[in-house]
């Protein structure tokens, strides 16, 4: 029996483990797989999907995470989730010309695996992840913006920075003013960015981001553009779950 498992793991290739053996040893993995990944899909744990986050997060309301699936071929979409969050799904993105990776910040309710599942063109899901330890409470606390009238004046405001990468291409960092309330704090409804799209100045898509409640307040997104898709300028568009529009032009 053990020999058969070893042969199956080798057949998947280096850095890949059979999906039924969770390398993070989380009792919630089975629930996560059932909830977020198609039952008939091939699912493998794959070290080529890198999730980078602090081992210990001092601020559960603002945990930096970056996902890099660029070692995989033909990535169509990536879903990021945290096993032990009351709202597990964090963000989903489609690299439509950008590199298959994304930097962002999240809220964690307690210590949890943070995972990324990347779907490649053959329909397979490749799962990577890391444990993040925190004192928690990030999902059930109200945002600072929800108590301030100032955010209403600046809601949806986008600030950005673009700089060249040493290995070629560009890095774009976007910050959007938004309270990102989860709906789990007493008396404060869910209010968060649902969709954000990055395109070049001609309107050609580069990245589609679908956001969920656990993204941190005033979210910051980091996107890498390969040399062939670098442009003279970029466009940002999107909306939140109340239908408020987000639009911006990025000029270099």
PDB file of C-alpha atoms in Angstrom:
ATOM      1  CA  UNK A   1       0.000   0.000   0.000  1.00  0.00           C
ATOM      2  CA  UNK A   2       2.769   2.446   0.931  1.00  0.00           C
ATOM      3  CA  UNK A   3       4.643   1.501  -2.249  1.00  0.00           C
ATOM      4  CA  UNK A   4       1.575   2.319  -4.377  1.00  0.00           C
ATOM      5  CA  UNK A   5       1.233   5.757  -2.768  1.00  0.00           C
ATOM      6  CA  UNK A   6       4.905   6.506  -3.396  1.00  0.00           C
ATOM      7  CA  UNK A   7       4.618   5.496  -7.060  1.00  0.00           C
ATOM      8  CA  UNK A   8       1.533   7.705  -7.484  1.00  0.00           C
ATOM      9  CA  UNK A   9       3.330  10.697  -5.967  1.00  0.00           C
ATOM     10  CA  UNK A  10       6.351  10.208  -8.229  1.00  0.00           C
ATOM     11  CA  UNK A  11       4.090  10.060 -11.265  1.00  0.00           C
ATOM     12  CA  UNK A  12       2.821  13.551 -10.478  1.00  0.00           C
ATOM     13  CA  UNK A  13       6.307  15.012 -10.764  1.00  0.00           C
ATOM     14  CA  UNK A  14       8.744  16.817  -8.442  1.00  0.00           C
ATOM     15  CA  UNK A  15       7.252  19.227  -5.932  1.00  0.00           C
ATOM     16  CA  UNK A  16       3.778  17.710  -6.282  1.00  0.00           C
ATOM     17  CA  UNK A  17       2.001  15.626  -3.666  1.00  0.00           C
ATOM     18  CA  UNK A  18      -1.204  13.640  -3.833  1.00  0.00           C
ATOM     19  CA  UNK A  19      -4.056  15.970  -2.853  1.00  0.00           C
ATOM     20  CA  UNK A  20      -5.370  13.718  -0.089  1.00  0.00           C
ATOM     21  CA  UNK A  21      -2.217  14.301   2.012  1.00  0.00           C
ATOM     22  CA  UNK A  22      -2.366  17.886   3.195  1.00  0.00           C
ATOM     23  CA  UNK A  23       1.197  19.167   3.811  1.00  0.00           C
ATOM     24  CA  UNK A  24      -0.225  21.780   6.225  1.00  0.00           C
ATOM     25  CA  UNK A  25      -2.071  19.072   8.188  1.00  0.00           C
ATOM     26  CA  UNK A  26      -5.282  21.089   8.558  1.00  0.00           C
ATOM     27  CA  UNK A  27      -8.484  19.356   9.699  1.00  0.00           C
ATOM     28  CA  UNK A  28     -10.372  21.811   7.486  1.00  0.00           C
ATOM     29  CA  UNK A  29      -8.693  20.887   4.193  1.00  0.00           C
ATOM     30  CA  UNK A  30     -11.396  18.387   3.196  1.00  0.00           C
ATOM     31  CA  UNK A  31     -14.095  21.022   3.737  1.00  0.00           C
ATOM     32  CA  UNK A  32     -12.123  23.608   1.765  1.00  0.00           C
ATOM     33  CA  UNK A  33     -11.614  21.241  -1.166  1.00  0.00           C
ATOM     34  CA  UNK A  34     -15.298  20.315  -1.236  1.00  0.00           C
ATOM     35  CA  UNK A  35     -16.457  23.941  -0.991  1.00  0.00           C
ATOM     36  CA  UNK A  36     -14.133  25.613  -3.478  1.00  0.00           C
ATOM     37  CA  UNK A  37     -12.847  23.028  -5.973  1.00  0.00           C
ATOM     38  CA  UNK A  38     -14.921  20.988  -8.464  1.00  0.00           C
ATOM     39  CA  UNK A  39     -15.530  17.426  -7.296  1.00  0.00           C
ATOM     40  CA  UNK A  40     -14.347  15.873 -10.560  1.00  0.00           C
ATOM     41  CA  UNK A  41     -11.229  18.032 -10.952  1.00  0.00           C
ATOM     42  CA  UNK A  42      -7.657  16.813 -10.546  1.00  0.00           C
ATOM     43  CA  UNK A  43      -6.293  18.492  -7.397  1.00  0.00           C
ATOM     44  CA  UNK A  44      -2.611  18.304  -6.391  1.00  0.00           C
ATOM     45  CA  UNK A  45      -0.477  20.023  -3.783  1.00  0.00           C
ATOM     46  CA  UNK A  46       2.247  21.771  -5.727  1.00  0.00           C
ATOM     47  CA  UNK A  47       5.288  23.687  -4.431  1.00  0.00           C
ATOM     48  CA  UNK A  48       5.275  25.772  -7.612  1.00  0.00           C
ATOM     49  CA  UNK A  49       2.320  27.697  -6.162  1.00  0.00           C
ATOM     50  CA  UNK A  50       3.994  29.915  -3.592  1.00  0.00           C
ATOM     51  CA  UNK A  51       2.087  31.692  -0.822  1.00  0.00           C
ATOM     52  CA  UNK A  52       4.296  34.122   1.086  1.00  0.00           C
ATOM     53  CA  UNK A  53       3.074  35.547   4.401  1.00  0.00           C
ATOM     54  CA  UNK A  54       4.540  36.203   7.854  1.00  0.00           C
ATOM     55  CA  UNK A  55       4.790  33.174  10.127  1.00  0.00           C
ATOM     56  CA  UNK A  56       3.366  35.382  12.888  1.00  0.00           C
ATOM     57  CA  UNK A  57       1.118  38.314  12.000  1.00  0.00           C
ATOM     58  CA  UNK A  58       1.121  41.050  14.627  1.00  0.00           C
ATOM     59  CA  UNK A  59      -1.921  42.811  13.161  1.00  0.00           C
ATOM     60  CA  UNK A  60      -4.784  40.422  12.322  1.00  0.00           C
ATOM     61  CA  UNK A  61      -6.550  43.242  10.443  1.00  0.00           C
ATOM     62  CA  UNK A  62      -3.683  43.741   8.003  1.00  0.00           C
ATOM     63  CA  UNK A  63      -1.732  40.592   7.097  1.00  0.00           C
ATOM     64  CA  UNK A  64       0.487  40.905   3.989  1.00  0.00           C
ATOM     65  CA  UNK A  65       0.198  37.992   1.556  1.00  0.00           C
ATOM     66  CA  UNK A  66       1.664  37.421  -1.884  1.00  0.00           C
ATOM     67  CA  UNK A  67       0.825  34.584  -4.261  1.00  0.00           C
ATOM     68  CA  UNK A  68       3.120  33.534  -7.101  1.00  0.00           C
ATOM     69  CA  UNK A  69       2.038  30.842  -9.560  1.00  0.00           C
ATOM     70  CA  UNK A  70       4.398  31.925 -12.357  1.00  0.00           C
ATOM     71  CA  UNK A  71       6.267  28.595 -12.268  1.00  0.00           C
ATOM     72  CA  UNK A  72       3.126  26.912 -13.614  1.00  0.00           C
ATOM     73  CA  UNK A  73       2.196  26.900 -17.309  1.00  0.00           C
ATOM     74  CA  UNK A  74      -1.036  28.413 -18.617  1.00  0.00           C
ATOM     75  CA  UNK A  75      -2.621  29.655 -15.358  1.00  0.00           C
ATOM     76  CA  UNK A  76      -6.268  30.588 -15.925  1.00  0.00           C
ATOM     77  CA  UNK A  77      -7.377  31.571 -12.416  1.00  0.00           C
ATOM     78  CA  UNK A  78      -6.210  31.547  -8.810  1.00  0.00           C
ATOM     79  CA  UNK A  79      -8.426  31.302  -5.721  1.00  0.00           C
ATOM     80  CA  UNK A  80      -7.064  32.300  -2.294  1.00  0.00           C
ATOM     81  CA  UNK A  81      -8.703  31.155   0.950  1.00  0.00           C
ATOM     82  CA  UNK A  82      -7.998  30.712   4.666  1.00  0.00           C
ATOM     83  CA  UNK A  83      -9.156  27.454   6.265  1.00  0.00           C
ATOM     84  CA  UNK A  84     -10.169  28.849   9.662  1.00  0.00           C
ATOM     85  CA  UNK A  85     -11.623  32.225   8.686  1.00  0.00           C
ATOM     86  CA  UNK A  86     -15.390  32.583   9.250  1.00  0.00           C
ATOM     87  CA  UNK A  87     -15.466  33.776   5.634  1.00  0.00           C
ATOM     88  CA  UNK A  88     -12.816  31.570   4.084  1.00  0.00           C
ATOM     89  CA  UNK A  89     -12.722  32.926   0.525  1.00  0.00           C
ATOM     90  CA  UNK A  90     -10.450  35.972   0.222  1.00  0.00           C
ATOM     91  CA  UNK A  91      -9.748  36.796  -3.418  1.00  0.00           C
ATOM     92  CA  UNK A  92      -9.906  35.243  -6.875  1.00  0.00           C
ATOM     93  CA  UNK A  93      -7.899  36.546  -9.799  1.00  0.00           C
ATOM     94  CA  UNK A  94      -7.433  35.870 -13.497  1.00  0.00           C
ATOM     95  CA  UNK A  95      -4.077  36.880 -15.048  1.00  0.00           C
ATOM     96  CA  UNK A  96      -5.245  38.048 -18.471  1.00  0.00           C
ATOM     97  CA  UNK A  97      -1.857  39.375 -19.537  1.00  0.00           C
ATOM     98  CA  UNK A  98      -0.226  40.128 -16.198  1.00  0.00           C
ATOM     99  CA  UNK A  99       1.958  37.544 -14.490  1.00  0.00           C
ATOM    100  CA  UNK A 100       0.000  34.908 -12.524  1.00  0.00           C
ATOM    101  CA  UNK A 101       0.627  36.408  -9.117  1.00  0.00           C
ATOM    102  CA  UNK A 102      -0.847  39.007  -6.786  1.00  0.00           C
ATOM    103  CA  UNK A 103       0.112  40.822  -3.606  1.00  0.00           C
ATOM    104  CA  UNK A 104      -2.596  41.958  -1.164  1.00  0.00           C
ATOM    105  CA  UNK A 105      -3.446  42.240   2.548  1.00  0.00           C
ATOM    106  CA  UNK A 106      -6.047  40.262   4.463  1.00  0.00           C
ATOM    107  CA  UNK A 107      -7.935  39.966   7.756  1.00  0.00           C
ATOM    108  CA  UNK A 108      -7.563  36.768   9.798  1.00  0.00           C
ATOM    109  CA  UNK A 109      -9.858  35.731  12.610  1.00  0.00           C
ATOM    110  CA  UNK A 110      -7.377  33.223  14.042  1.00  0.00           C
ATOM    111  CA  UNK A 111      -4.251  31.276  13.129  1.00  0.00           C
ATOM    112  CA  UNK A 112      -4.894  29.503   9.837  1.00  0.00           C
ATOM    113  CA  UNK A 113      -3.454  28.050   6.676  1.00  0.00           C
ATOM    114  CA  UNK A 114      -3.666  30.582   3.850  1.00  0.00           C
ATOM    115  CA  UNK A 115      -3.863  28.761   0.520  1.00  0.00           C
ATOM    116  CA  UNK A 116      -3.867  29.495  -3.195  1.00  0.00           C
ATOM    117  CA  UNK A 117      -5.404  27.089  -5.724  1.00  0.00           C
ATOM    118  CA  UNK A 118      -4.327  27.754  -9.309  1.00  0.00           C
ATOM    119  CA  UNK A 119      -6.250  26.268 -12.247  1.00  0.00           C
ATOM    120  CA  UNK A 120      -4.184  25.559 -15.333  1.00  0.00           C
ATOM    121  CA  UNK A 121      -5.429  25.191 -18.887  1.00  0.00           C
ATOM    122  CA  UNK A 122      -5.763  21.408 -18.577  1.00  0.00           C
ATOM    123  CA  UNK A 123      -8.337  21.841 -15.804  1.00  0.00           C
ATOM    124  CA  UNK A 124      -6.033  20.759 -12.965  1.00  0.00           C
ATOM    125  CA  UNK A 125      -5.928  22.659  -9.666  1.00  0.00           C
ATOM    126  CA  UNK A 126      -2.499  23.176  -8.084  1.00  0.00           C
ATOM    127  CA  UNK A 127      -2.596  24.066  -4.376  1.00  0.00           C
ATOM    128  CA  UNK A 128       0.072  25.821  -2.314  1.00  0.00           C
ATOM    129  CA  UNK A 129      -0.113  27.459   1.083  1.00  0.00           C
ATOM    130  CA  UNK A 130       1.443  28.458   4.382  1.00  0.00           C
ATOM    131  CA  UNK A 131       0.401  28.706   8.039  1.00  0.00           C
ATOM    132  CA  UNK A 132      -0.021  32.182   9.529  1.00  0.00           C
ATOM    133  CA  UNK A 133      -0.173  32.522  13.315  1.00  0.00           C
ATOM    134  CA  UNK A 134      -2.065  35.456  14.815  1.00  0.00           C
ATOM    135  CA  UNK A 135      -3.916  36.434  17.973  1.00  0.00           C
ATOM    136  CA  UNK A 136      -6.892  36.959  15.681  1.00  0.00           C
ATOM    137  CA  UNK A 137     -10.158  38.833  15.754  1.00  0.00           C
ATOM    138  CA  UNK A 138      -9.531  40.535  12.413  1.00  0.00           C
ATOM    139  CA  UNK A 139     -12.799  39.513  10.762  1.00  0.00           C
ATOM    140  CA  UNK A 140     -15.186  40.555  13.537  1.00  0.00           C
ATOM    141  CA  UNK A 141     -13.766  44.009  14.314  1.00  0.00           C
ATOM    142  CA  UNK A 142     -15.221  47.083  12.567  1.00  0.00           C
ATOM    143  CA  UNK A 143     -12.993  48.949  10.144  1.00  0.00           C
ATOM    144  CA  UNK A 144     -11.630  52.331  11.190  1.00  0.00           C
ATOM    145  CA  UNK A 145     -13.204  53.789   8.050  1.00  0.00           C
ATOM    146  CA  UNK A 146     -16.728  52.765   9.035  1.00  0.00           C
ATOM    147  CA  UNK A 147     -16.585  55.131  12.022  1.00  0.00           C
ATOM    148  CA  UNK A 148     -15.230  58.097  10.071  1.00  0.00           C
ATOM    149  CA  UNK A 149     -17.115  60.429   7.688  1.00  0.00           C
ATOM    150  CA  UNK A 150     -13.861  61.011   5.812  1.00  0.00           C
ATOM    151  CA  UNK A 151     -13.945  57.734   3.884  1.00  0.00           C
ATOM    152  CA  UNK A 152     -17.287  58.687   2.322  1.00  0.00           C
ATOM    153  CA  UNK A 153     -15.593  61.622   0.585  1.00  0.00           C
ATOM    154  CA  UNK A 154     -12.720  59.457  -0.631  1.00  0.00           C
ATOM    155  CA  UNK A 155     -14.546  56.168  -1.256  1.00  0.00           C
ATOM    156  CA  UNK A 156     -13.102  54.402  -4.300  1.00  0.00           C
ATOM    157  CA  UNK A 157     -10.159  56.782  -4.609  1.00  0.00           C
ATOM    158  CA  UNK A 158      -7.212  55.020  -6.281  1.00  0.00           C
ATOM    159  CA  UNK A 159      -3.546  55.847  -5.739  1.00  0.00           C
ATOM    160  CA  UNK A 160      -0.851  54.024  -7.672  1.00  0.00           C
ATOM    161  CA  UNK A 161       2.823  53.565  -8.288  1.00  0.00           C
ATOM    162  CA  UNK A 162       4.586  51.971 -11.268  1.00  0.00           C
ATOM    163  CA  UNK A 163       8.254  51.037 -11.370  1.00  0.00           C
ATOM    164  CA  UNK A 164      10.484  48.880 -13.616  1.00  0.00           C
ATOM    165  CA  UNK A 165      11.534  45.432 -12.444  1.00  0.00           C
ATOM    166  CA  UNK A 166      15.185  44.421 -12.567  1.00  0.00           C
ATOM    167  CA  UNK A 167      14.396  41.312 -14.611  1.00  0.00           C
ATOM    168  CA  UNK A 168      12.218  43.274 -17.057  1.00  0.00           C
ATOM    169  CA  UNK A 169       8.613  44.387 -17.137  1.00  0.00           C
ATOM    170  CA  UNK A 170       6.889  46.538 -14.542  1.00  0.00           C
ATOM    171  CA  UNK A 171       5.338  46.328 -11.110  1.00  0.00           C
ATOM    172  CA  UNK A 172       2.098  48.195 -10.409  1.00  0.00           C
ATOM    173  CA  UNK A 173       0.854  48.858  -6.906  1.00  0.00           C
ATOM    174  CA  UNK A 174      -2.731  50.053  -6.419  1.00  0.00           C
ATOM    175  CA  UNK A 175      -4.373  51.310  -3.238  1.00  0.00           C
ATOM    176  CA  UNK A 176      -8.134  51.780  -3.115  1.00  0.00           C
ATOM    177  CA  UNK A 177      -9.840  53.720  -0.327  1.00  0.00           C
ATOM    178  CA  UNK A 178     -12.578  51.439   0.993  1.00  0.00           C
ATOM    179  CA  UNK A 179     -13.605  50.278   4.500  1.00  0.00           C
ATOM    180  CA  UNK A 180     -13.885  46.601   3.466  1.00  0.00           C
ATOM    181  CA  UNK A 181     -16.304  45.642   6.246  1.00  0.00           C
ATOM    182  CA  UNK A 182     -16.946  41.910   6.572  1.00  0.00           C
ATOM    183  CA  UNK A 183     -20.500  42.176   7.905  1.00  0.00           C
ATOM    184  CA  UNK A 184     -19.462  40.226  11.012  1.00  0.00           C
ATOM    185  CA  UNK A 185     -19.119  43.280  13.304  1.00  0.00           C
ATOM    186  CA  UNK A 186     -22.337  44.096  15.154  1.00  0.00           C
ATOM    187  CA  UNK A 187     -24.527  46.592  13.323  1.00  0.00           C
ATOM    188  CA  UNK A 188     -22.185  47.073  10.345  1.00  0.00           C
ATOM    189  CA  UNK A 189     -23.255  45.445   7.052  1.00  0.00           C
ATOM    190  CA  UNK A 190     -20.846  43.821   4.627  1.00  0.00           C
ATOM    191  CA  UNK A 191     -19.301  46.476   2.365  1.00  0.00           C
ATOM    192  CA  UNK A 192     -16.374  45.470   0.188  1.00  0.00           C
ATOM    193  CA  UNK A 193     -14.830  45.674  -3.286  1.00  0.00           C
ATOM    194  CA  UNK A 194     -16.272  42.924  -5.490  1.00  0.00           C
ATOM    195  CA  UNK A 195     -14.473  43.513  -8.754  1.00  0.00           C
ATOM    196  CA  UNK A 196     -11.345  45.282  -9.965  1.00  0.00           C
ATOM    197  CA  UNK A 197      -9.915  45.192 -13.483  1.00  0.00           C
ATOM    198  CA  UNK A 198      -6.558  46.403 -14.733  1.00  0.00           C
ATOM    199  CA  UNK A 199      -6.084  47.095 -18.447  1.00  0.00           C
ATOM    200  CA  UNK A 200      -3.498  48.920 -20.512  1.00  0.00           C
ATOM    201  CA  UNK A 201      -4.185  52.381 -21.925  1.00  0.00           C
ATOM    202  CA  UNK A 202      -5.786  50.830 -25.030  1.00  0.00           C
ATOM    203  CA  UNK A 203      -8.198  48.816 -22.890  1.00  0.00           C
ATOM    204  CA  UNK A 204      -6.543  45.405 -23.352  1.00  0.00           C
ATOM    205  CA  UNK A 205      -7.172  43.345 -20.180  1.00  0.00           C
ATOM    206  CA  UNK A 206      -4.247  42.514 -17.893  1.00  0.00           C
ATOM    207  CA  UNK A 207      -5.751  41.361 -14.580  1.00  0.00           C
ATOM    208  CA  UNK A 208      -9.241  40.630 -13.270  1.00  0.00           C
ATOM    209  CA  UNK A 209      -9.655  40.579  -9.476  1.00  0.00           C
ATOM    210  CA  UNK A 210     -12.740  39.362  -7.620  1.00  0.00           C
ATOM    211  CA  UNK A 211     -12.650  40.461  -3.992  1.00  0.00           C
ATOM    212  CA  UNK A 212     -14.376  39.092  -0.899  1.00  0.00           C
ATOM    213  CA  UNK A 213     -14.959  40.305   2.647  1.00  0.00           C
ATOM    214  CA  UNK A 214     -11.619  39.306   4.268  1.00  0.00           C
ATOM    215  CA  UNK A 215      -9.510  41.711   2.188  1.00  0.00           C
ATOM    216  CA  UNK A 216      -7.963  44.353   4.430  1.00  0.00           C
ATOM    217  CA  UNK A 217      -9.299  47.898   4.730  1.00  0.00           C
ATOM    218  CA  UNK A 218      -8.056  50.263   1.996  1.00  0.00           C
ATOM    219  CA  UNK A 219      -6.742  47.265   0.040  1.00  0.00           C
ATOM    220  CA  UNK A 220      -3.393  47.375  -1.715  1.00  0.00           C
ATOM    221  CA  UNK A 221      -2.815  45.170  -4.775  1.00  0.00           C
ATOM    222  CA  UNK A 222       0.580  44.467  -6.336  1.00  0.00           C
ATOM    223  CA  UNK A 223       0.589  43.240  -9.948  1.00  0.00           C
ATOM    224  CA  UNK A 224       3.561  42.359 -12.164  1.00  0.00           C
ATOM    225  CA  UNK A 225       3.414  43.070 -15.895  1.00  0.00           C
ATOM    226  CA  UNK A 226       5.712  41.087 -18.234  1.00  0.00           C
ATOM    227  CA  UNK A 227       7.944  43.054 -20.643  1.00  0.00           C
ATOM    228  CA  UNK A 228       5.764  42.288 -23.659  1.00  0.00           C
ATOM    229  CA  UNK A 229       2.690  43.800 -21.986  1.00  0.00           C
ATOM    230  CA  UNK A 230       4.252  46.888 -20.378  1.00  0.00           C
ATOM    231  CA  UNK A 231       2.385  50.002 -21.565  1.00  0.00           C
ATOM    232  CA  UNK A 232       2.592  53.783 -21.553  1.00  0.00           C
ATOM    233  CA  UNK A 233      -0.310  53.885 -19.121  1.00  0.00           C
ATOM    234  CA  UNK A 234      -3.009  51.785 -17.495  1.00  0.00           C
ATOM    235  CA  UNK A 235      -6.689  51.883 -16.590  1.00  0.00           C
ATOM    236  CA  UNK A 236      -8.405  50.666 -13.429  1.00  0.00           C
ATOM    237  CA  UNK A 237     -12.138  49.965 -13.192  1.00  0.00           C
ATOM    238  CA  UNK A 238     -14.353  48.134 -10.744  1.00  0.00           C
ATOM    239  CA  UNK A 239     -17.208  48.289  -8.281  1.00  0.00           C
ATOM    240  CA  UNK A 240     -18.100  47.352  -4.709  1.00  0.00           C
ATOM    241  CA  UNK A 241     -21.028  45.248  -3.490  1.00  0.00           C
ATOM    242  CA  UNK A 242     -23.191  48.382  -3.199  1.00  0.00           C
ATOM    243  CA  UNK A 243     -22.614  49.263  -6.861  1.00  0.00           C
ATOM    244  CA  UNK A 244     -20.201  52.163  -6.240  1.00  0.00           C
ATOM    245  CA  UNK A 245     -17.900  52.535  -9.250  1.00  0.00           C
ATOM    246  CA  UNK A 246     -14.107  52.593  -9.055  1.00  0.00           C
ATOM    247  CA  UNK A 247     -12.249  54.209 -11.961  1.00  0.00           C
ATOM    248  CA  UNK A 248      -8.731  55.558 -12.405  1.00  0.00           C
ATOM    249  CA  UNK A 249      -6.101  56.235 -15.018  1.00  0.00           C
ATOM    250  CA  UNK A 250      -2.465  55.442 -14.285  1.00  0.00           C
ATOM    251  CA  UNK A 251       0.033  57.587 -16.164  1.00  0.00           C
ATOM    252  CA  UNK A 252       3.774  57.070 -15.934  1.00  0.00           C
TER     253      UNK A 252
END
